[in-house]
Coordinates of C-alpha atoms and ligand atoms in Angstrom, one line a residue:
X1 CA -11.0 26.5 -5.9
X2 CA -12.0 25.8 -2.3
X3 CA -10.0 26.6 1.3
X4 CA -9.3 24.6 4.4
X5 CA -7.8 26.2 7.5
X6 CA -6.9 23.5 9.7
X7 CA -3.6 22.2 11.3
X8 CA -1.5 20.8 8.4
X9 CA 1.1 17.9 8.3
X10 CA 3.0 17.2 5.3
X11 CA 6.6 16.1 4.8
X12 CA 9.7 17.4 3.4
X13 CA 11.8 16.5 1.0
X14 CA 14.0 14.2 3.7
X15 CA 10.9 12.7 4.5
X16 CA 10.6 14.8 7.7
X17 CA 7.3 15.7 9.2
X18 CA 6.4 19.5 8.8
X19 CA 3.2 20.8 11.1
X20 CA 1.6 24.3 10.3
X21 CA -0.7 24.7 13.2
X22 CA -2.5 27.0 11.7
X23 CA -2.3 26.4 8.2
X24 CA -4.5 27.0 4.9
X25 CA -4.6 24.0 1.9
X26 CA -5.8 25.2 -0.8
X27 CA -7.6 22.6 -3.7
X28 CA -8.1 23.5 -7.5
X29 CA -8.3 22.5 -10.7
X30 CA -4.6 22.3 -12.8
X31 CA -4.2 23.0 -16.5
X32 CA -5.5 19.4 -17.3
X33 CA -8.6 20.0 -15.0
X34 CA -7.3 17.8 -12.2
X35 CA -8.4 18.5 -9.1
X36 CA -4.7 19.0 -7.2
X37 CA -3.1 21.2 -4.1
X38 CA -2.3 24.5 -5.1
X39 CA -1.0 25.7 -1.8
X40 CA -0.4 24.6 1.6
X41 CA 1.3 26.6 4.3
X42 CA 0.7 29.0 6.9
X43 CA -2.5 30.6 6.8
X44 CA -1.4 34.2 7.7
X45 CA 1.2 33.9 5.1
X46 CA -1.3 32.5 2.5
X47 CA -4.8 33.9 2.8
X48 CA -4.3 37.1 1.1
X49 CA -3.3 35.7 -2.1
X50 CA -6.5 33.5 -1.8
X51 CA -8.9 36.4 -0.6
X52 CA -12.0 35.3 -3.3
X53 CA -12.0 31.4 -2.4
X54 CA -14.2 30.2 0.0
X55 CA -12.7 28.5 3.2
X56 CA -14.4 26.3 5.0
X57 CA -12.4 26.5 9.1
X58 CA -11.9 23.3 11.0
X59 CA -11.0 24.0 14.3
X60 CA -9.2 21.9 16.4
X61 CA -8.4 19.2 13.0
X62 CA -5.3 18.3 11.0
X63 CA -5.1 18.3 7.7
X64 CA -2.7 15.2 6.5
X65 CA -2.3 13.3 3.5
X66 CA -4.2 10.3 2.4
X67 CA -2.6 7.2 3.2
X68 CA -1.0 5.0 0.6
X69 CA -1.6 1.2 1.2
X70 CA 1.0 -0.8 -1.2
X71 CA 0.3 -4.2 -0.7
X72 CA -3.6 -5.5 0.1
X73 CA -5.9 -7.7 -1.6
X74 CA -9.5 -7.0 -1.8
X75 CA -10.8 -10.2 -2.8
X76 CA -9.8 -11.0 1.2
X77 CA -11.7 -8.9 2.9
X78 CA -13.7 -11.4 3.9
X79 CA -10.3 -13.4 4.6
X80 CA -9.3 -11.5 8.0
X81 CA -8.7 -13.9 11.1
X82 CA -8.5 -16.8 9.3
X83 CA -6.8 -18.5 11.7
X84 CA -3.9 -20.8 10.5
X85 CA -0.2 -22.3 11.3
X86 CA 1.6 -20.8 8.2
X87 CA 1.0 -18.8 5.0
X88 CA 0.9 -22.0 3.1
X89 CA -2.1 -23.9 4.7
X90 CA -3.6 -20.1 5.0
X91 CA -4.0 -20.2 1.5
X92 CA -4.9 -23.6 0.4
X93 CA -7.6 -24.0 3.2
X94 CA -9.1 -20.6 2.9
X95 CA -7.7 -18.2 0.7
X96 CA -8.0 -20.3 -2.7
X97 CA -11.2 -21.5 -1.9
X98 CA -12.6 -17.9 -0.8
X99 CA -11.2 -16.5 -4.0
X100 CA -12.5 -18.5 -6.4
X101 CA -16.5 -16.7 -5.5
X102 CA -14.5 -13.8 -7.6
X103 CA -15.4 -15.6 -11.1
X104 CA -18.6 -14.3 -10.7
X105 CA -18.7 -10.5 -11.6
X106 CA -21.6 -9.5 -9.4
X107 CA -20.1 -11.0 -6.2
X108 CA -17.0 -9.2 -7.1
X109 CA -18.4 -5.8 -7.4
X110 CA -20.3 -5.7 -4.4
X111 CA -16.9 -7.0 -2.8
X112 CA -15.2 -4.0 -4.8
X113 CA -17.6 -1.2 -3.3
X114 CA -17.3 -2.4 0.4
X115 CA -13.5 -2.8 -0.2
X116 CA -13.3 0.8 -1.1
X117 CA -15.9 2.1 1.1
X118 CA -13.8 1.0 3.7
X119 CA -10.3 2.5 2.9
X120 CA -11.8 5.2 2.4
X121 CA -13.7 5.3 5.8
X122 CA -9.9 4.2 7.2
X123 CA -8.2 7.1 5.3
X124 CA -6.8 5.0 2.8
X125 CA -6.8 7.0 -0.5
X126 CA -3.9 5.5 -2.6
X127 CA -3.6 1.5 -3.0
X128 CA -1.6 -1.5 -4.7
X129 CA -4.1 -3.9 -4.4
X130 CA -4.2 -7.9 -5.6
X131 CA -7.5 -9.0 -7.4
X132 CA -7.9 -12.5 -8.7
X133 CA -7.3 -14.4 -11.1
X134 CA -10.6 -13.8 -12.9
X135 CA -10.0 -10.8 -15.2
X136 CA -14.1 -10.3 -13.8
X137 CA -12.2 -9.6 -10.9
X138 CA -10.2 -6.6 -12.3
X139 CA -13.2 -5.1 -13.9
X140 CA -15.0 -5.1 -11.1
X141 CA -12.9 -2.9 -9.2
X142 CA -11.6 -0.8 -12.1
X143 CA -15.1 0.2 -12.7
X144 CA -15.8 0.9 -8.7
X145 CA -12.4 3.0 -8.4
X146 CA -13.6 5.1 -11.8
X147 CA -16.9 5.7 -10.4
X148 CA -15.3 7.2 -7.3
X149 CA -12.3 8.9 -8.8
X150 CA -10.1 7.2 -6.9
X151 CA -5.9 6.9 -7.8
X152 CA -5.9 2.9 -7.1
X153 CA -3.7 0.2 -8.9
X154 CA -4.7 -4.1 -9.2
X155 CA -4.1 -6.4 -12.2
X156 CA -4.9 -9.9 -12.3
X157 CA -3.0 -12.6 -10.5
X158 CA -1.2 -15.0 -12.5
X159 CA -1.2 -18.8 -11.3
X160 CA -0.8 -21.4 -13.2
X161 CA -0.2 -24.0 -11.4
X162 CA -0.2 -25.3 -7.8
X163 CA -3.6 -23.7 -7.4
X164 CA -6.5 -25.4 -7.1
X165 CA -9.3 -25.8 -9.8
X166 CA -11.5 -22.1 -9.5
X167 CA -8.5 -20.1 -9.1
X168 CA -5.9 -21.8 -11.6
X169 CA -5.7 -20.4 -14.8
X170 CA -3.8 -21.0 -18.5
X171 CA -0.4 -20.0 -19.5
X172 CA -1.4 -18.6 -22.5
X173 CA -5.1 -17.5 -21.9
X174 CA -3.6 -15.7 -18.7
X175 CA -0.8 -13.5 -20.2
X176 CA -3.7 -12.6 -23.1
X177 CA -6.0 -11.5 -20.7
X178 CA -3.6 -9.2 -19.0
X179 CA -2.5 -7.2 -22.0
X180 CA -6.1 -6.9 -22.6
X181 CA -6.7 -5.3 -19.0
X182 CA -3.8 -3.0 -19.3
X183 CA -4.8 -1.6 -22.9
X184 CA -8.2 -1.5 -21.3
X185 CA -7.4 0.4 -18.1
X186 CA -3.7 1.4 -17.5
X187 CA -4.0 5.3 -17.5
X188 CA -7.5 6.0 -17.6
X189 CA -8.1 8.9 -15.1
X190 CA -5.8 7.8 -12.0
X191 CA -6.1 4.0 -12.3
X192 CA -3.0 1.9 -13.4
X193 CA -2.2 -1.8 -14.3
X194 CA 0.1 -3.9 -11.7
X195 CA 1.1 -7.0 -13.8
X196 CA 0.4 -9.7 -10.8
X197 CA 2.7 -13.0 -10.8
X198 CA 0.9 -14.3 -7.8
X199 CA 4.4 -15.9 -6.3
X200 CA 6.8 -18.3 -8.0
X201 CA 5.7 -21.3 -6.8
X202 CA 2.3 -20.6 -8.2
X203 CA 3.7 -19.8 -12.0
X204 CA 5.2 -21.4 -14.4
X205 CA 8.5 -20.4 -16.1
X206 CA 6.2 -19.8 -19.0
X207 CA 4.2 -17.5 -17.2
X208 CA 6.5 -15.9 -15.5
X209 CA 8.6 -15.2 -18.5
X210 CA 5.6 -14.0 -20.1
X211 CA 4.5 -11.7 -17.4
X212 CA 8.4 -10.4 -17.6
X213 CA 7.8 -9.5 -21.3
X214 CA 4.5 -7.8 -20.9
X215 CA 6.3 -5.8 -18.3
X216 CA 9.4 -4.5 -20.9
X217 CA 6.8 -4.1 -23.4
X218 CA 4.7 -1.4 -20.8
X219 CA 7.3 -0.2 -18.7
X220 CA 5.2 2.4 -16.8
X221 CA 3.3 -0.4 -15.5
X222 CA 3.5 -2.1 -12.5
X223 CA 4.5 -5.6 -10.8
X224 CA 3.1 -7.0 -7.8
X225 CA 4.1 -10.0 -6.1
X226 CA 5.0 -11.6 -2.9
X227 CA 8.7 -13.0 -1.6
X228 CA 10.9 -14.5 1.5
X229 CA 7.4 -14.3 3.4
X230 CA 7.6 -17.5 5.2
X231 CA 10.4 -20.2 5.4
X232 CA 8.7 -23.1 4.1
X233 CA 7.7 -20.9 1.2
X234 CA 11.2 -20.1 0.6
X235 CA 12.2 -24.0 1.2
X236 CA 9.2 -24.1 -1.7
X237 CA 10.9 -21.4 -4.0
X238 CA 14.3 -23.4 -4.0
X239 CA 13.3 -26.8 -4.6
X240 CA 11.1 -25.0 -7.9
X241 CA 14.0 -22.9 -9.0
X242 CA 17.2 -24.6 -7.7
X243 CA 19.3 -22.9 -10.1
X244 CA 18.6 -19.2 -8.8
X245 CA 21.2 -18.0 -6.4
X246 CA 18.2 -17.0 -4.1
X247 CA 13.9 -16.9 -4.2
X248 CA 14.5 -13.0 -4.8
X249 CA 16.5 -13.8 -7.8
X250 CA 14.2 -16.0 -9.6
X251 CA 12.1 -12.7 -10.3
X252 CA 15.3 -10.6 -11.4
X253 CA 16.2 -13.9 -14.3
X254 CA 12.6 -13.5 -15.2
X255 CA 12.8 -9.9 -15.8
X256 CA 10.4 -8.7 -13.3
X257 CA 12.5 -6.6 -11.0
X258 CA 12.4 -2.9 -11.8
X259 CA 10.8 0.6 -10.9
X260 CA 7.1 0.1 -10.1
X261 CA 7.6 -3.7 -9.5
X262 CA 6.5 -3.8 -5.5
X263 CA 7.3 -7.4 -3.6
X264 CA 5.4 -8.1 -0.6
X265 CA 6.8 -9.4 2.7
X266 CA 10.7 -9.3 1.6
X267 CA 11.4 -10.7 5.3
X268 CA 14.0 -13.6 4.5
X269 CA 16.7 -11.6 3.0
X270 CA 20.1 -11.5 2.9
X271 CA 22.6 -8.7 2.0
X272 CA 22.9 -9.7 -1.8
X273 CA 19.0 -9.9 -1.6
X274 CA 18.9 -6.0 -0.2
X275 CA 21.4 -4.7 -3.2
X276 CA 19.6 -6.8 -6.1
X277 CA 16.2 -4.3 -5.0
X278 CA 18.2 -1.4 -4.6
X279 CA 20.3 -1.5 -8.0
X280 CA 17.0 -2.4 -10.0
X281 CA 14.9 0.4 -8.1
X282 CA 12.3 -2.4 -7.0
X283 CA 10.0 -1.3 -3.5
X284 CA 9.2 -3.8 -0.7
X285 CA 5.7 -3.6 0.5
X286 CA 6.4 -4.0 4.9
X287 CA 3.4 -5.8 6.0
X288 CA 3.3 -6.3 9.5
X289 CA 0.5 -7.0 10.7
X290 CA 0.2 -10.0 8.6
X291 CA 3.6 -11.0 9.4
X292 CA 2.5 -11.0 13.3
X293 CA -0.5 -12.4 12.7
X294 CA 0.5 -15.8 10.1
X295 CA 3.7 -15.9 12.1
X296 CA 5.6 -15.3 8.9
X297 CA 8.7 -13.1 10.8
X298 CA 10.2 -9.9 11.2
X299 CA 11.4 -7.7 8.1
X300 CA 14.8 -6.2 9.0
X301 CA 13.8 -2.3 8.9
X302 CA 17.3 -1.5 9.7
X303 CA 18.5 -3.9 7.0
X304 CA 16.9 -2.2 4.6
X305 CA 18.2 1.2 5.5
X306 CA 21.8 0.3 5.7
X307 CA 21.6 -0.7 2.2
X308 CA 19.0 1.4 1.1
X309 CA 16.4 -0.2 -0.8
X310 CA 12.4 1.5 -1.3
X311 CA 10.2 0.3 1.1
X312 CA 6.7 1.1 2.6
X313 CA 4.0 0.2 4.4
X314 CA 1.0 -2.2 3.4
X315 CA -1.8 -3.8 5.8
X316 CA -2.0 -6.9 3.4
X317 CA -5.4 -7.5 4.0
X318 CA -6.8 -10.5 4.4
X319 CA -3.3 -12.3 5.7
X320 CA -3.2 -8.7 7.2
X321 CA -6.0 -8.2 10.6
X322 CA -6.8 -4.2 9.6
X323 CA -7.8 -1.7 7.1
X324 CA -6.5 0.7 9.4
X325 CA -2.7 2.7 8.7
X326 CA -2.8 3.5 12.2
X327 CA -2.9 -0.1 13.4
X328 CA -0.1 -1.1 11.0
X329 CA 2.1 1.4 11.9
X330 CA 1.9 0.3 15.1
X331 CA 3.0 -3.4 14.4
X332 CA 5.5 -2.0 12.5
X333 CA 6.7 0.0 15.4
X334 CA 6.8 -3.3 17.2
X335 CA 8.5 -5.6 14.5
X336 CA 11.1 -2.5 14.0
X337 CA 12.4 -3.4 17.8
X338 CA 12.9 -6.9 16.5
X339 CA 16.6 -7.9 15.9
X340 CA 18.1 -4.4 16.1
X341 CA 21.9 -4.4 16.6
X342 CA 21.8 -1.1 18.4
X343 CA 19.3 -1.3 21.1
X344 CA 16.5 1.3 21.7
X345 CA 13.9 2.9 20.1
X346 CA 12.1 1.3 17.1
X347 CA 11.0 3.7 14.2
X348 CA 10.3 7.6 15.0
X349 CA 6.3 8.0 14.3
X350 CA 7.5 10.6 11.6
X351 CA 9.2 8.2 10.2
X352 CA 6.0 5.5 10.3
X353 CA 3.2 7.9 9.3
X354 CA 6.2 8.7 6.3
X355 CA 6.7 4.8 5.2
X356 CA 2.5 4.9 5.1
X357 CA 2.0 8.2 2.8
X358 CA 5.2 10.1 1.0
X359 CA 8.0 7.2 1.7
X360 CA 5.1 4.9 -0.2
X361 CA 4.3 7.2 -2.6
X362 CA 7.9 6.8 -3.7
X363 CA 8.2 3.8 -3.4
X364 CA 5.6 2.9 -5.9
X365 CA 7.1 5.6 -8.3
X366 CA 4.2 8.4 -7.3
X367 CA 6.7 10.8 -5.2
X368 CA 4.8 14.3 -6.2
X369 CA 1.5 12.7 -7.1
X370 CA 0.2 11.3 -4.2
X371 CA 1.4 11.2 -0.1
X372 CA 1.6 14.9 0.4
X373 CA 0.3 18.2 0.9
X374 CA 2.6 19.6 -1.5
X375 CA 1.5 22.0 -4.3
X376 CA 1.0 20.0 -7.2
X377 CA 0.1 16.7 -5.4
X378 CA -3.8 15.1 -6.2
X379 CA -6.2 16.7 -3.9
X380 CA -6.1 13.8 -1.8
X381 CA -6.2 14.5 2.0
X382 CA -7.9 13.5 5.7
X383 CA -9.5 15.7 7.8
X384 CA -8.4 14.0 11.4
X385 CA -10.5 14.7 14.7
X386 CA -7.6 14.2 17.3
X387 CA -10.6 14.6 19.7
X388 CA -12.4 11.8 18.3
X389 CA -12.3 9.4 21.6
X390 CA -12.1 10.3 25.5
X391 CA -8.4 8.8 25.3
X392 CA -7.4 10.3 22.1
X393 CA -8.3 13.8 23.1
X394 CA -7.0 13.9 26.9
X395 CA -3.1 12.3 25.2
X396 CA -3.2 14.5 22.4
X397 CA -3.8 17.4 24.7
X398 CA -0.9 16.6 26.5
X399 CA 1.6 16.5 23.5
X400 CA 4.7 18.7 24.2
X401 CA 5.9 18.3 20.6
X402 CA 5.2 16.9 17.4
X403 CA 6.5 13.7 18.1
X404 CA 4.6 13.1 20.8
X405 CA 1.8 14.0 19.0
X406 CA 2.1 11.7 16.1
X407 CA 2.9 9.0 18.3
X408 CA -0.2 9.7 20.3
X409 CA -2.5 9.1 17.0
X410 CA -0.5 5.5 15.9
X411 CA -0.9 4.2 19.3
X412 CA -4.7 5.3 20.1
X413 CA -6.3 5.8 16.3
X414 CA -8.3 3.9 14.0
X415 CA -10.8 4.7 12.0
X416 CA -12.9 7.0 14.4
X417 CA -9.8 9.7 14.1
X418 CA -10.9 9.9 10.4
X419 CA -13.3 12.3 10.3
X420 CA -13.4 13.2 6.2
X421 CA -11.5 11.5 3.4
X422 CA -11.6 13.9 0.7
X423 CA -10.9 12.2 -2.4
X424 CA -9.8 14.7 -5.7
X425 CA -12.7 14.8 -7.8
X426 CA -12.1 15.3 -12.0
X427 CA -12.3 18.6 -13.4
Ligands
GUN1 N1 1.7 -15.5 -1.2 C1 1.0 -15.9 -2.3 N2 -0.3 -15.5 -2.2 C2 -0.4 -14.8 -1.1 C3 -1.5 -14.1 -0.4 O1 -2.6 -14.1 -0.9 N3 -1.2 -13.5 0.8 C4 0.0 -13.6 1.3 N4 0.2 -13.0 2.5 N5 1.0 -14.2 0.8 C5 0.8 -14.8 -0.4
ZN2 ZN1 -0.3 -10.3 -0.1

């Protein structure tokens, strides 16, 4: 077992931010020999009952939980500020082409190690993450995530058609490959499978009911897919599928709506849209900074609370322009302004840093696991510096209460605030 005393933030069960100023986390093995948080709380309270276990003090830092991305793509890393006028000429004049380098298996792993390098170095310890089509792809990172221990979730993306040669691939050679993936890496340490219809337009009915029967046949894996990011992809999505009542519902008749199926973007929705994710316990992975930056639109925060449907936060890189949770918490400050019928403040910052760590945790089905600082949860965590720059350390200072605190981190951080990312290692 080891000690931190350290400021601690965690949340609740309401999802409502908790700070221990001076607080004690302790990390240990469980039965199984994972490496998880057997307490957290005050340290005066705690530190008798953990008298024998060395703890290492960190004045001055906060303890917080690792960051949970739902929704990026690591084969566009190299993909950020690719300037274009929509999503649809993004991909087809930059994305595609980029993607199709991920055949080869050596390009992909050294793509794989920087990709992770970086979340990490950005706090990011938890992610849903595209690869490509190439199953090289999947192995790639598979084998970089094992190596580190990491909790991370990809699958290969399904396109069968309307993709160009290098990225395309076959009905039936596709939906092989991914069963092979997920008997060869679904539940193996902390990694998981994410069955990966790329989007609608670029499946087949074939494939997509094929990736819907690979998904009742596993249910405890997951789906990942994009919808309603941008209107003339949803113009797209009708013309395909002009018997489903909306794009949404093309997924539902194809069976890939559920717990632990995650849709990117969910921006152009309507009401009937909203319930259809609710009553099938399907997550939308909020990605604004891509939205801002392809000018895809706004997605209806308050929309999605009156109805009450999951949702979380997910940079979406490459569409998206940062690794970094802070930056995307800040756009989605911004985009949570957009369209409200009751004027005033966009999200609370407990309520952002939340949607980025335990609201996405649940969300993708991990409430407990990951997100937290709760006993039980994987010895995931940050050690954050709130001194790191001139700026950061004068506002922080001057923080009269929590609030003001967080807000003071999603406004000024990045990744110089992340001091440590401590990853759970395996018994
Ligand atoms: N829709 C289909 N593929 C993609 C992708 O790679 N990025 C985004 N943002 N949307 C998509
Ligand atoms: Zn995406």
């Amino acid at each position: 077992m080891k000690a931190y005393r350290a400021s601690l933030l965690n949340f609740d069960d309401e999802g409502q931010p908790q700070f221990e100023s001076d607080g004690l986390l302790v990390v240990g093995p469980d039965a199984q020999g994972s490496q998880v948080i057997r307490a957290a709380g005050n340290w005066q309270a705690l530190h008798a009952d953990y008298a024998g276990v060395a703890v290492e003090h960190l004045p001055g830092r906060i303890l917080a939980p690792g960051f949970v991305d739902m929704h990026i793509h690591y084969p566009q890393t190299d993909v950020i500020g690719a300037p274009a006028p929509g999503l649809l000429p993004w991909l087809e004049n930059y994305t595609f082409p980029h993607e199709s380098r991920f055949a080869d298996g050596a390009y992909a792993a050294a793509t794989a190690g920087f990709f992770l390098d970086e979340l990490a170095r950005n706090g990011v310890t938890t992610a849903l993450t595209f690869s490509t089509s190439h199953p090289a792809s999947v192995d790639a990172l598979f084998g970089a995530a094992q190596a580190r221990g990491l909790r991370l979730i990809t699958g290969k993306c399904l396109q069968d058609r309307h993709s160009p040669d290098g990225v395309r691939d076959d009905t039936e050679q596709s939906l092989i490959d991914t069963e092979s993936l997920i008997r060869k890496w679904h539940g193996v340490g902390r990694l998981g499978y994410a069955i990966t219809p790329r989007f609608a337009p670029s499946c087949t009915d074939a494939q997509l009911a094929g990736a819907g029967e690979l998904a009742a046949k596993h249910p405890d894996v997951w789906i990942q897919s994009h919808v309603a990011e941008n209107l003339d992809e949803v113009r797209w999505a009708h013309e395909l599928f002009p018997d489903a009542r909306s794009y949404l519902a093309v997924y539902e008749g194809f069976g890939l709506m559920r717990e632990r199926a995650v849709y990117a973007h969910c921006i152009h929705f309507d009401d009937e849209d909203r319930a259809l994710m609710r009553a099938t316990g399907t997550a939308a992975a909020v990605s604004p900074t891509s939205n801002l930056f392809l000018g895809s639109g706004f997605f209806d925060f308050e929309g999605a609370d009156r109805v009450g449907y999951l949702h979380g936060l997910a940079s979406d890189v490459g569409g998206g322009t940062s690794f970094s949770p802070f930056h995307t918490m800040l756009a989605a400050y911004y985009v949570g302004r957009e369209g409200q019928t009751k004027p005033g403040l966009s999200l609370s910052p407990g309520r952002l840093w939340w949607l980025h760590t335990a609201g996405a945790a649940r969300a993708l089905g991990l409430e407990g696991v990951v997100g937290n600082l709760r006993r039980g949860c994987d010895a995931d965590f940050l050690v954050l510096n709130p001194q790191a720059t001139p700026l950061l350390a004068r506002k922080t200072a001057q923080a009269r209460d929590l609030a003001e605190l967080l807000f003071s981190m999603i406004v000024l951080g990045d990744d110089r605030l992340i001091e440590r990312t401590v990853i759970a290692q395996a018994g």
